[in-house]
Short mmCIF file of C-alpha atoms in Angstrom, two decimals:
data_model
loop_
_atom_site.label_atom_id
_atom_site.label_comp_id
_atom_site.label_asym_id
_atom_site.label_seq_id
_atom_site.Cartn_x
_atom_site.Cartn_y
_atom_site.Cartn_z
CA UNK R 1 0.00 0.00 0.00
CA UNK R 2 2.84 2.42 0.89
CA UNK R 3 4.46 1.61 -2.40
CA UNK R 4 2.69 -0.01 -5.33
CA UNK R 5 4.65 -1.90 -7.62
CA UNK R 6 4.82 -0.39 -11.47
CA UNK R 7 1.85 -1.92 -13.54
CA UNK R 8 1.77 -1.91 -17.57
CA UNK R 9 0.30 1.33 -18.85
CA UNK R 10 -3.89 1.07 -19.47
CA UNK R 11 -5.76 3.00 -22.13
CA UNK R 12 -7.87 4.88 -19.51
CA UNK R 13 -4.76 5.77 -17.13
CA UNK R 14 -3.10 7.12 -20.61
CA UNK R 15 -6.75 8.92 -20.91
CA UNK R 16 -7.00 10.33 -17.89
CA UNK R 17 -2.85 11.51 -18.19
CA UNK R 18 -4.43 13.26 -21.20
CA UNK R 19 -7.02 14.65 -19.56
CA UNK R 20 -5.15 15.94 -16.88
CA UNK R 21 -2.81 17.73 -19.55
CA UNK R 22 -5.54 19.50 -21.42
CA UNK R 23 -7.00 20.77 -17.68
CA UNK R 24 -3.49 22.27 -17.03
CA UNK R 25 -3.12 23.77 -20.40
CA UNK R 26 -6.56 25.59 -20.10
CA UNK R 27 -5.15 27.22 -17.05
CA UNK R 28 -1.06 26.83 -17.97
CA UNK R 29 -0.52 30.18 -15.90
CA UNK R 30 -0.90 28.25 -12.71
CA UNK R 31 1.08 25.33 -13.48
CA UNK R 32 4.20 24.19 -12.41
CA UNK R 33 6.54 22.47 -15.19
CA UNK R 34 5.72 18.41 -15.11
CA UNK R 35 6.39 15.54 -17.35
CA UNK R 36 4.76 15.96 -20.95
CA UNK R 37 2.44 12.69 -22.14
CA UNK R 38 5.01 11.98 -23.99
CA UNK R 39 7.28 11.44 -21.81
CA UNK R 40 5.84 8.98 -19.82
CA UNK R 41 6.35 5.42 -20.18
CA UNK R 42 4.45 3.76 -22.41
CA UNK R 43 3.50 6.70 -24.60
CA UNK R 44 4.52 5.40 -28.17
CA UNK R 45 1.06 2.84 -27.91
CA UNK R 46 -1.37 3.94 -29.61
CA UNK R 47 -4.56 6.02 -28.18
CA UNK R 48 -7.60 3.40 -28.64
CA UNK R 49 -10.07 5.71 -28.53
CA UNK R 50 -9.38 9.61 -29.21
CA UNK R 51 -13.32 10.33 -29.02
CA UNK R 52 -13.07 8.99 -25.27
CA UNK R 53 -10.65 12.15 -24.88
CA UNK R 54 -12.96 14.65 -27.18
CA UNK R 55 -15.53 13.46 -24.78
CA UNK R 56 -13.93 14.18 -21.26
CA UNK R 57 -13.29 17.48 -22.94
CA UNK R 58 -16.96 18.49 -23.64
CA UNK R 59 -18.00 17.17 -19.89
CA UNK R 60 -15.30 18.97 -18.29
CA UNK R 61 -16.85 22.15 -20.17
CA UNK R 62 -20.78 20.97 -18.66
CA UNK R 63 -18.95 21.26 -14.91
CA UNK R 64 -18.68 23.90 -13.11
CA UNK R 65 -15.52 23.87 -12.66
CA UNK R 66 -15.30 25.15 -16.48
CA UNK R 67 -16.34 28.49 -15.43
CA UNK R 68 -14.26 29.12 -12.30
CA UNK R 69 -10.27 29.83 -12.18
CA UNK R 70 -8.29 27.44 -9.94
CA UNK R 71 -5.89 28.91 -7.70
CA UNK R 72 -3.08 26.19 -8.47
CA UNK R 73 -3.42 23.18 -11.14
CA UNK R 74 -1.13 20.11 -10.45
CA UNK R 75 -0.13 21.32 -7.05
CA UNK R 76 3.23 19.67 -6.03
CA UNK R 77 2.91 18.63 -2.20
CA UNK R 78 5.04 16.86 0.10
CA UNK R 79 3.85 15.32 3.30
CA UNK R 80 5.74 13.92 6.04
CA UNK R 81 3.52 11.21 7.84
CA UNK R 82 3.63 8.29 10.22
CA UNK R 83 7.31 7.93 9.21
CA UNK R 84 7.19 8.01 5.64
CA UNK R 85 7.01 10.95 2.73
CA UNK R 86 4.16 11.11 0.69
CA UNK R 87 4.69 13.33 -2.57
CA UNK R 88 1.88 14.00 -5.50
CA UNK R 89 0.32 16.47 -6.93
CA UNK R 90 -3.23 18.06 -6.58
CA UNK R 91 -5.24 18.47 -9.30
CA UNK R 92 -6.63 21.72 -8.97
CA UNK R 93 -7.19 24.33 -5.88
CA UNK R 94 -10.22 26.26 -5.73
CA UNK R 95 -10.06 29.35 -3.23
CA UNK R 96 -13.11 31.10 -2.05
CA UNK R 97 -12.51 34.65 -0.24
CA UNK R 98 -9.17 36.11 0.99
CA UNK R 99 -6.84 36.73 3.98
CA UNK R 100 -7.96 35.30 7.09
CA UNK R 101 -11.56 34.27 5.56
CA UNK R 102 -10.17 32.51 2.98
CA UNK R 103 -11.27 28.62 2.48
CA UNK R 104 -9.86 26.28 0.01
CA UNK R 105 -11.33 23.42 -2.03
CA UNK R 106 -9.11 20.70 -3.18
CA UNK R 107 -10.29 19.16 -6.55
CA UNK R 108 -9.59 15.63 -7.62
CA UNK R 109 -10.65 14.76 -11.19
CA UNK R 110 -11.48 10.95 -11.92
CA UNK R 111 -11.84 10.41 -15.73
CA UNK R 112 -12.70 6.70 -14.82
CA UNK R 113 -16.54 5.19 -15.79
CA UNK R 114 -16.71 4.09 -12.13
CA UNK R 115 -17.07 5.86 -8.44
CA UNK R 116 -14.73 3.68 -7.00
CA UNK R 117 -12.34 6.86 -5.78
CA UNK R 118 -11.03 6.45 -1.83
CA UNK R 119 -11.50 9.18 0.04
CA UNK R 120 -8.36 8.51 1.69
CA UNK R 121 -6.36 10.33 -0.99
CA UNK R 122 -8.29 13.39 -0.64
CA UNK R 123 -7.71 13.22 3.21
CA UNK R 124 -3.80 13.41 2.62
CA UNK R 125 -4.18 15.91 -0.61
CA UNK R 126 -6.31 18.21 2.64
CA UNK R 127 -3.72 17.55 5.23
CA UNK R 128 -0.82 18.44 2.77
CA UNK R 129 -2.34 21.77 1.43
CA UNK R 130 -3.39 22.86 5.33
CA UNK R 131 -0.02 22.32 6.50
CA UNK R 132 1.43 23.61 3.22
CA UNK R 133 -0.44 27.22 3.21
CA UNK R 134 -0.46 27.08 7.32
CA UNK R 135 -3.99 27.17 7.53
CA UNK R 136 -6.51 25.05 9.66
CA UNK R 137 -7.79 21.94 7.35
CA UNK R 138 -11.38 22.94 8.46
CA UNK R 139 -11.14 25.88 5.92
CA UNK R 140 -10.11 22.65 3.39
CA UNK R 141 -12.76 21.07 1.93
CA UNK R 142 -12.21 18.00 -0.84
CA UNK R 143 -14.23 16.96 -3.33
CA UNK R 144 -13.92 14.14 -6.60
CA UNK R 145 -15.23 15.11 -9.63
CA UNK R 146 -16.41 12.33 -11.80
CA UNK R 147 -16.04 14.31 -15.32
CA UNK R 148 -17.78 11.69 -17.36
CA UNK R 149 -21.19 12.42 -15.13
CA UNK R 150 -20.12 16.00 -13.51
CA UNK R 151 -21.07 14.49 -10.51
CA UNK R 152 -19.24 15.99 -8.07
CA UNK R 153 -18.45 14.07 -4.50
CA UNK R 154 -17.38 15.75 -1.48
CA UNK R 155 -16.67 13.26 1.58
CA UNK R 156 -17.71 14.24 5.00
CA UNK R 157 -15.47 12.88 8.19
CA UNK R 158 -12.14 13.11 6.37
CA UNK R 159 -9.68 11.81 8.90
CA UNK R 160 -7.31 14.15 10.26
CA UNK R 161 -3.76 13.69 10.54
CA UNK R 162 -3.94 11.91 13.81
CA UNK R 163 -5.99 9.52 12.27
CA UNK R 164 -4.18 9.14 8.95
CA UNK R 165 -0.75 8.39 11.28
CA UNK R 166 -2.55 5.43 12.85
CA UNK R 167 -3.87 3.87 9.63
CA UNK R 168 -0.67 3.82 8.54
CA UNK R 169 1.00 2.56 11.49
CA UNK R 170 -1.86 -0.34 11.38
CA UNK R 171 -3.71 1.42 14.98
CA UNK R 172 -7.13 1.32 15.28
CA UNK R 173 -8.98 4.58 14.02
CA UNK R 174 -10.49 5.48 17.71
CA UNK R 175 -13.16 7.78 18.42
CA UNK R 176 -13.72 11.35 17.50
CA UNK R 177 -10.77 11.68 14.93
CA UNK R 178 -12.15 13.19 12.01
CA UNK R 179 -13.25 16.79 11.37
CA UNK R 180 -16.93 16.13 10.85
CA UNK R 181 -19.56 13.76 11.49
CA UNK R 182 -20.22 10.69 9.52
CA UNK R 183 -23.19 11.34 6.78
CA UNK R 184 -26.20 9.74 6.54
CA UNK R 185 -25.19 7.87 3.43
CA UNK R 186 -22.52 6.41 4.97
CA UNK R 187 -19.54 8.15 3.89
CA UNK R 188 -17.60 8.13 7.13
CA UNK R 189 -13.81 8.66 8.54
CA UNK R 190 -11.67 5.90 8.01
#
């Protein structure tokens, strides 16, 4: 779990990197340099399906994330936790309101055709940005955005970093370590 072993590239990962690279072109101003498609391993195979891309394109623009200007695209973040370093990037960083008022929503875009997204990796992306802009992860929200249906999911209960340390160490969760209450539909801290 800390450290996945390399698996052959898929056509939908190679989507989604493609996805992920138009999103940061529409707002290039806010992006810090990373690796170009091609690049990546695996990039000479062919596309299957380039209408799959043409397609994510069009649903991004139904979103309403189309119409608002992120604050950072591919956010670079490094997190030390439990003992180990966790480093990725955020997909995009919403900010509502300034100085002292100001509240952030981390963005997470899943290009996948199923909601199968862990809410986990939205609790770290939270942590890291808090600590990161020294501001209290209540005023950092999360949310996935499935871009094939717009639907947009924003997990209540995220664990804070107390509670990420002892899921990685293999502790039990405990009581009352999450930021909010568990909602009705089940989405809980973990």
């Amino acid at each position: 779990m800390a450290r996945p072993m390399p698996s052959p590239p898929q056509p939908a990962a190679r989507r989604g990197t493609r996805f992920h690279a138009w999103v940061e072109t529409r707002f290039e101003a806010l992006t810090l340099p990373m690796l170009e498609p091609e690049e990546l391993p695996g990039a000479d195979a062919e596309i299957a399906d380039e209408r799959d891309l043409e397609a994510l394109k069009e649903a991004f623009e139904r979103t309403e994330y189309a119409h608002r200007t992120p604050l950072r695209v591919e956010a670079p973040f490094q997190l030390a936790i439990a003992g180990r370093v966790v480093r990725g990037r955020i997909d995009a960083v919403y900010r509502e309101g300034d100085g002292e008022e100001a509240t952030y929503e981390i963005v997470d875009w899943k290009t996948n055709r199923s909601r199968t997204a862990d809410p986990l990796q939205l609790a770290v992306y939270r942590l890291a940005w808090a600590e990161q802009q020294g501001v209290p992860p209540e005023r950092v929200t999360a949310a996935f955005v499935y871009v094939r249906t717009g639907e947009v999911v924003r997990p209540q209960g995220l664990p804070d970093r107390a509670a990420l340390e002892r899921l990685l160490l293999g502790e039990p969760a405990g009581e009352g370590q999450c930021d909010e209450p568990p909602e009705p539909d089940g989405t809980e801290c973990r």
